[in-house]
Amino acid sequence: MPELPEVETVRKGLLDFLPLKINKVERTPELASILKTEEFSLKGLTISSLERKGKVLIFHLGNGKTVVSRFGMAGSWEVSEEKNKKKHNHLQLHCTSSQGAVFLSYVDARRFGKMHIGYQEVTKRELAKVGVDVTTEEFNEKVLRDIFKKYPDRQIKPLLLEQEKLAGIGNYLACEILAHCKVRPTRRCKTITKEETKKMVWATKKVVSESIEKNGLTFTKTTGYRDVLGNAGEFFDGLVVFRQKLCKMCGDGPVKKIVLATRGTFYCPQCQK
DNA sequence: CAATCGACCTGCTGGC
DNA sequence: TGCCAGCAGGTCGATT
Ligand SMILES: [Zn+2]
């Protein structure tokens, strides 16, 4: 269920343990459906740096060796001092980290995640499918305007979710961004004004950065997204429409829920035009 | 070609 | 309380 802020929080959490030398690899048979590429063994390699583009996390292990990880709806990386005995732990790496001996695990109950263990070429190929990351300098008004020009008849909200166009936005971020720039999710791109486009860039930067500051969003108490040490994200109170009854911007508008491209979509008819 | 829509999985939530 | 349909933060591939 991770969007850009959750993946970034996981990345930052792992940074504290670098370098991570992998001494032993344990895996379940179910990893096979997640692991799309396997060009070498991880045993004996050392994770030296971590990169992120949109919702994709990239591990660098030296000599052009990389791991590309997409979390799907329920996947995440966890660090523990004790062996991680969680039910859906499909890959457990016994490591020596800068903090001592730890276990690095990829846990994914629904197995919608994808992983590639491959050389630079694989990373390059995978990242080529990913559009402009919304946290980069590259993301600006022109990028959005060009997309709108190219897809004039499409509804804005499903378009925001497409990672080949903009990278990092998922369902909650899309709803929140559109609320903050006061644009209804059903609006066709060609009807979005220059002023609204400008505001959408601002809203994207605002919502994404605020969620990152809060270490992402956790919904359910028991399950759902956690950082590498098992802590919940605290962005819940920052939501203004997503899964809300009342709009938190105007304070009294009842939030409407519709379905767009099979995804639950929330907006305030009072605030958003 | 672009756009929509079910399929992939497990587990929580809410209504009866 | 128990059961069970409906739904979930995301892609993909097949089909229109
Ligand atoms: Zn409102």
Coordinates of C-alpha atoms (C1' of nucleotides) and ligand atoms in Angstrom, one line a residue:
Chain A
M1 CA 0.0 0.0 0.0
P2 CA 3.0 2.2 -0.2
E3 CA 3.2 5.3 -2.3
L4 CA 6.2 7.6 -2.6
P5 CA 6.4 8.8 1.0
E6 CA 6.2 5.2 2.4
V7 CA 8.9 4.0 0.1
E8 CA 11.1 7.0 0.9
T9 CA 10.6 6.3 4.6
V10 CA 11.7 2.7 4.1
R11 CA 14.7 3.9 2.2
K12 CA 15.7 6.4 4.9
G13 CA 15.2 3.7 7.5
L14 CA 17.5 1.3 5.7
L15 CA 20.2 4.0 5.3
D16 CA 20.9 3.8 9.0
F17 CA 22.1 0.3 8.6
L18 CA 24.4 0.7 5.6
P19 CA 26.7 -0.8 4.6
L20 CA 24.8 -4.1 4.9
K21 CA 26.8 -7.2 4.2
I22 CA 24.7 -10.2 3.3
N23 CA 26.0 -13.4 4.8
K24 CA 23.2 -15.8 4.3
V25 CA 20.0 -15.9 2.2
E26 CA 16.7 -17.6 3.1
R27 CA 13.7 -17.7 0.8
T28 CA 10.3 -19.2 0.5
P29 CA 8.9 -20.9 -2.6
E30 CA 6.4 -18.0 -2.9
L31 CA 9.3 -15.6 -3.7
A32 CA 9.3 -17.1 -7.2
S33 CA 6.2 -15.1 -8.2
I34 CA 7.8 -11.9 -6.9
L35 CA 11.3 -12.4 -8.2
K36 CA 11.2 -11.5 -11.9
T37 CA 15.0 -11.5 -12.6
E38 CA 17.8 -13.4 -10.9
E39 CA 21.2 -12.9 -12.5
F40 CA 23.3 -13.7 -9.4
S41 CA 23.3 -14.7 -5.8
L42 CA 23.1 -12.1 -3.1
K43 CA 25.3 -14.1 -0.7
G44 CA 28.5 -12.3 0.1
L45 CA 27.5 -9.0 -1.4
T46 CA 27.2 -5.7 0.4
I47 CA 24.4 -3.1 0.0
S48 CA 26.3 0.2 -0.2
S49 CA 23.7 2.7 -1.3
L50 CA 20.0 3.1 -1.9
E51 CA 18.2 5.0 -4.6
R52 CA 14.5 5.7 -5.2
K53 CA 12.5 6.7 -8.3
G54 CA 8.8 7.1 -7.7
K55 CA 7.7 4.1 -5.8
V56 CA 10.7 2.0 -6.9
L57 CA 13.5 1.2 -4.5
I58 CA 16.9 0.4 -5.9
F59 CA 19.7 -1.3 -3.9
H60 CA 23.3 -0.9 -5.1
L61 CA 25.7 -3.8 -4.2
G62 CA 28.8 -2.8 -6.1
N63 CA 30.3 -3.9 -9.4
G64 CA 27.0 -2.9 -11.2
K65 CA 25.0 -5.4 -9.2
T66 CA 21.5 -4.1 -8.2
V67 CA 18.2 -5.1 -6.7
V68 CA 15.0 -3.4 -7.9
S69 CA 12.1 -3.6 -5.6
R70 CA 8.4 -2.6 -6.1
F71 CA 6.2 -3.0 -3.0
G72 CA 2.9 -3.6 -4.7
M73 CA 0.0 -3.2 -2.2
A74 CA 1.4 -4.8 0.9
G75 CA 5.1 -5.3 0.5
S76 CA 7.8 -3.8 2.7
W77 CA 11.4 -4.3 3.9
E78 CA 11.9 -4.9 7.6
V79 CA 15.0 -4.8 9.8
S80 CA 15.2 -6.9 13.0
E81 CA 17.7 -8.0 15.5
E82 CA 16.0 -11.3 16.0
K83 CA 15.1 -13.6 13.2
N84 CA 11.9 -12.3 11.5
K85 CA 9.3 -15.1 11.8
K86 CA 6.4 -13.2 10.1
K87 CA 4.0 -15.3 8.0
H88 CA 4.7 -13.7 4.6
N89 CA 8.4 -13.2 4.9
H90 CA 9.6 -14.3 1.5
L91 CA 13.2 -13.3 1.6
Q92 CA 15.3 -13.1 4.7
L93 CA 18.9 -11.8 4.5
H94 CA 21.2 -12.5 7.4
C95 CA 23.4 -9.4 7.5
T96 CA 26.2 -7.6 9.2
S97 CA 25.3 -3.9 9.3
S98 CA 26.8 -0.7 10.7
Q99 CA 24.6 -1.4 13.7
G100 CA 25.7 -5.0 14.1
A101 CA 24.1 -8.3 13.1
V102 CA 20.6 -7.8 11.7
F103 CA 18.0 -9.6 9.6
L104 CA 16.7 -7.8 6.5
S105 CA 13.4 -9.2 5.3
Y106 CA 11.0 -8.6 2.4
V107 CA 7.5 -9.2 3.7
D108 CA 4.6 -9.2 1.3
A109 CA 1.2 -10.8 2.3
R110 CA -0.4 -10.3 -1.1
R111 CA 2.6 -10.9 -3.3
F112 CA 1.8 -8.0 -5.6
G113 CA 5.3 -6.8 -5.2
K114 CA 8.0 -7.3 -7.8
M115 CA 11.8 -7.8 -7.5
H116 CA 14.7 -8.0 -9.8
I117 CA 18.2 -9.1 -8.8
G118 CA 20.3 -8.0 -11.8
Y119 CA 23.0 -5.9 -13.3
Q120 CA 22.7 -2.2 -14.1
E121 CA 21.1 -3.0 -17.4
V122 CA 18.1 -4.5 -15.6
T123 CA 17.8 -1.4 -13.4
K124 CA 18.0 0.8 -16.4
R125 CA 15.3 -1.1 -18.2
E126 CA 13.0 -1.0 -15.2
L127 CA 13.5 2.7 -14.5
A128 CA 13.0 3.6 -18.1
K129 CA 9.3 2.7 -17.6
V130 CA 9.1 5.2 -14.7
G131 CA 8.2 8.8 -15.4
V132 CA 9.2 12.1 -13.7
D133 CA 9.6 11.6 -10.0
V134 CA 7.4 14.3 -8.3
T135 CA 10.1 15.1 -5.7
T136 CA 12.7 16.1 -8.2
E137 CA 13.5 19.5 -9.8
E138 CA 12.4 18.0 -13.1
F139 CA 8.8 18.0 -11.9
N140 CA 7.2 21.4 -12.8
E141 CA 4.3 23.1 -14.4
K142 CA 5.5 22.4 -17.9
V143 CA 5.7 18.6 -17.3
L144 CA 2.1 18.6 -16.2
R145 CA 1.0 20.9 -19.0
D146 CA 2.7 18.6 -21.6
I147 CA 0.9 15.6 -20.2
F148 CA -2.5 17.4 -20.3
K149 CA -1.8 18.4 -23.9
K150 CA -1.0 14.9 -24.8
Y151 CA -4.1 13.4 -23.1
P152 CA -6.7 16.1 -23.4
D153 CA -9.8 13.9 -23.0
R154 CA -8.6 11.9 -20.0
Q155 CA -9.8 12.4 -16.5
I156 CA -7.1 13.8 -14.3
K157 CA -7.2 11.4 -11.4
P158 CA -6.6 8.1 -13.2
L159 CA -3.9 9.8 -15.2
L160 CA -2.1 11.0 -12.0
L161 CA -1.8 7.3 -11.0
E162 CA 0.1 6.3 -14.1
Q163 CA 3.7 5.8 -13.1
E164 CA 5.1 6.1 -16.7
K165 CA 3.8 9.6 -16.7
L166 CA 4.4 10.9 -13.1
A167 CA 6.2 8.7 -10.6
G168 CA 5.3 8.3 -7.0
I169 CA 1.6 9.3 -6.8
G170 CA -0.8 6.6 -5.6
N171 CA -4.5 6.6 -4.6
Y172 CA -4.4 8.6 -1.4
L173 CA -1.9 11.2 -2.7
A174 CA -4.0 11.7 -5.9
C175 CA -7.1 12.4 -3.9
E176 CA -5.3 14.7 -1.5
I177 CA -3.5 16.6 -4.3
L178 CA -6.7 17.2 -6.2
A179 CA -8.4 18.4 -3.0
H180 CA -5.6 20.9 -2.2
C181 CA -5.6 22.4 -5.8
K182 CA -9.5 22.3 -5.8
V183 CA -9.8 20.3 -9.0
R184 CA -12.4 17.5 -9.2
P185 CA -11.0 14.1 -10.0
T186 CA -13.3 13.6 -13.0
R187 CA -12.1 16.8 -14.8
R188 CA -10.8 16.2 -18.3
C189 CA -7.2 17.4 -18.8
K190 CA -8.1 19.9 -21.5
T191 CA -10.4 21.8 -19.1
I192 CA -7.7 22.4 -16.5
T193 CA -6.6 26.0 -16.5
K194 CA -3.0 27.3 -16.3
E195 CA -3.7 28.6 -12.8
E196 CA -5.0 25.2 -11.7
T197 CA -2.0 23.5 -13.2
K198 CA 0.3 25.8 -11.3
K199 CA -1.6 25.1 -8.1
M200 CA -1.5 21.3 -8.8
V201 CA 2.3 21.4 -8.8
W202 CA 2.3 23.3 -5.6
A203 CA -0.3 20.9 -4.0
T204 CA 1.7 17.8 -5.1
K205 CA 4.9 19.1 -3.6
K206 CA 3.0 20.1 -0.4
V207 CA 1.2 16.8 0.1
V208 CA 4.1 14.6 -0.8
S209 CA 6.6 16.5 1.4
E210 CA 4.2 16.7 4.4
S211 CA 3.6 12.9 4.2
I212 CA 7.3 12.2 4.0
E213 CA 7.8 14.4 7.1
K214 CA 5.2 12.3 8.9
N215 CA 6.9 9.1 7.8
G216 CA 4.0 8.2 5.5
L217 CA 0.5 7.0 6.1
T218 CA -0.7 4.0 8.1
F219 CA -4.4 3.2 8.1
T220 CA -5.0 0.1 10.1
K221 CA -3.7 -0.4 13.6
T222 CA -2.8 -4.0 13.3
T223 CA -1.7 -4.3 9.7
G224 CA -0.8 -2.0 6.9
Y225 CA 2.3 0.0 6.1
R226 CA 5.1 0.1 8.7
D227 CA 8.7 1.5 8.4
V228 CA 11.7 -0.8 8.6
L229 CA 11.5 -1.0 12.4
G230 CA 7.7 -1.5 12.5
N231 CA 6.6 2.0 13.3
A232 CA 3.4 3.4 11.8
G233 CA 3.4 6.5 9.6
E234 CA 1.7 9.6 11.1
F235 CA 0.2 11.3 8.1
F236 CA -3.3 10.2 8.9
D237 CA -4.2 13.6 10.5
G238 CA -2.9 15.4 7.4
L239 CA -5.6 13.9 5.2
V240 CA -8.4 16.3 4.1
V241 CA -10.6 14.1 2.0
F242 CA -9.2 10.6 1.6
R243 CA -11.5 8.2 3.5
Q244 CA -12.9 11.2 5.4
K245 CA -16.6 11.8 6.1
L246 CA -16.2 15.6 6.3
C247 CA -13.8 17.7 4.2
K248 CA -11.1 19.1 6.5
M249 CA -10.5 22.1 4.3
C250 CA -13.9 23.8 4.5
G251 CA -14.9 21.9 7.6
D252 CA -18.5 21.1 6.7
G253 CA -18.6 19.7 3.2
P254 CA -19.6 16.0 3.1
V255 CA -16.9 14.1 1.2
K256 CA -18.2 12.3 -1.8
K257 CA -16.9 8.8 -2.8
I258 CA -17.0 7.7 -6.4
V259 CA -15.2 4.9 -8.3
L260 CA -12.8 5.9 -11.1
A261 CA -10.8 3.3 -13.0
T262 CA -11.8 0.8 -10.3
R263 CA -10.3 2.9 -7.6
G264 CA -12.1 4.5 -4.7
T265 CA -11.9 8.3 -5.1
F266 CA -12.8 10.9 -2.6
Y267 CA -13.5 14.6 -3.1
C268 CA -15.3 17.6 -1.6
P269 CA -18.0 18.9 -4.0
Q270 CA -17.9 22.3 -2.2
C271 CA -14.1 22.9 -2.4
Q272 CA -13.4 21.2 -5.7
K273 CA -14.6 22.4 -9.1
Chain B
dC1 C1' -3.0 3.0 -30.9
dA2 C1' -5.2 4.5 -26.3
dA3 C1' -8.2 3.4 -22.6
dT4 C1' -10.8 0.3 -19.7
dC5 C1' -11.4 -3.8 -16.8
dG6 C1' -10.8 -8.0 -14.6
dA7 C1' -7.1 -10.7 -12.3
dC8 C1' -3.7 -11.3 -9.1
dC9 C1' -3.6 -12.3 -3.4
dT10 C1' -4.5 -12.1 1.7
dG11 C1' -6.7 -10.0 5.5
dC12 C1' -9.2 -6.2 7.7
dT13 C1' -13.9 -4.0 8.3
dG14 C1' -18.6 -3.4 8.7
dG15 C1' -23.2 -5.0 8.3
dC16 C1' -26.3 -8.4 9.4
Chain C
dT1 C1' -20.3 -13.0 19.0
dG2 C1' -19.8 -15.1 14.2
dC3 C1' -19.9 -15.1 9.4
dC4 C1' -19.1 -13.3 5.0
dA5 C1' -19.3 -9.9 1.3
dG6 C1' -16.8 -6.1 0.1
dC7 C1' -12.9 -3.6 -0.1
dA8 C1' -7.7 -2.2 0.2
dG9 C1' -2.2 2.2 -0.3
dG10 C1' -0.7 -1.3 -7.2
dT11 C1' 0.3 -3.0 -11.2
dC12 C1' -0.4 -6.1 -15.5
dG13 C1' -2.2 -8.3 -19.5
dA14 C1' -6.2 -9.1 -22.2
dT15 C1' -9.7 -6.9 -24.6
dT16 C1' -12.5 -3.2 -26.4
Ligands
ZN1 ZN -14.4 21.1 1.4

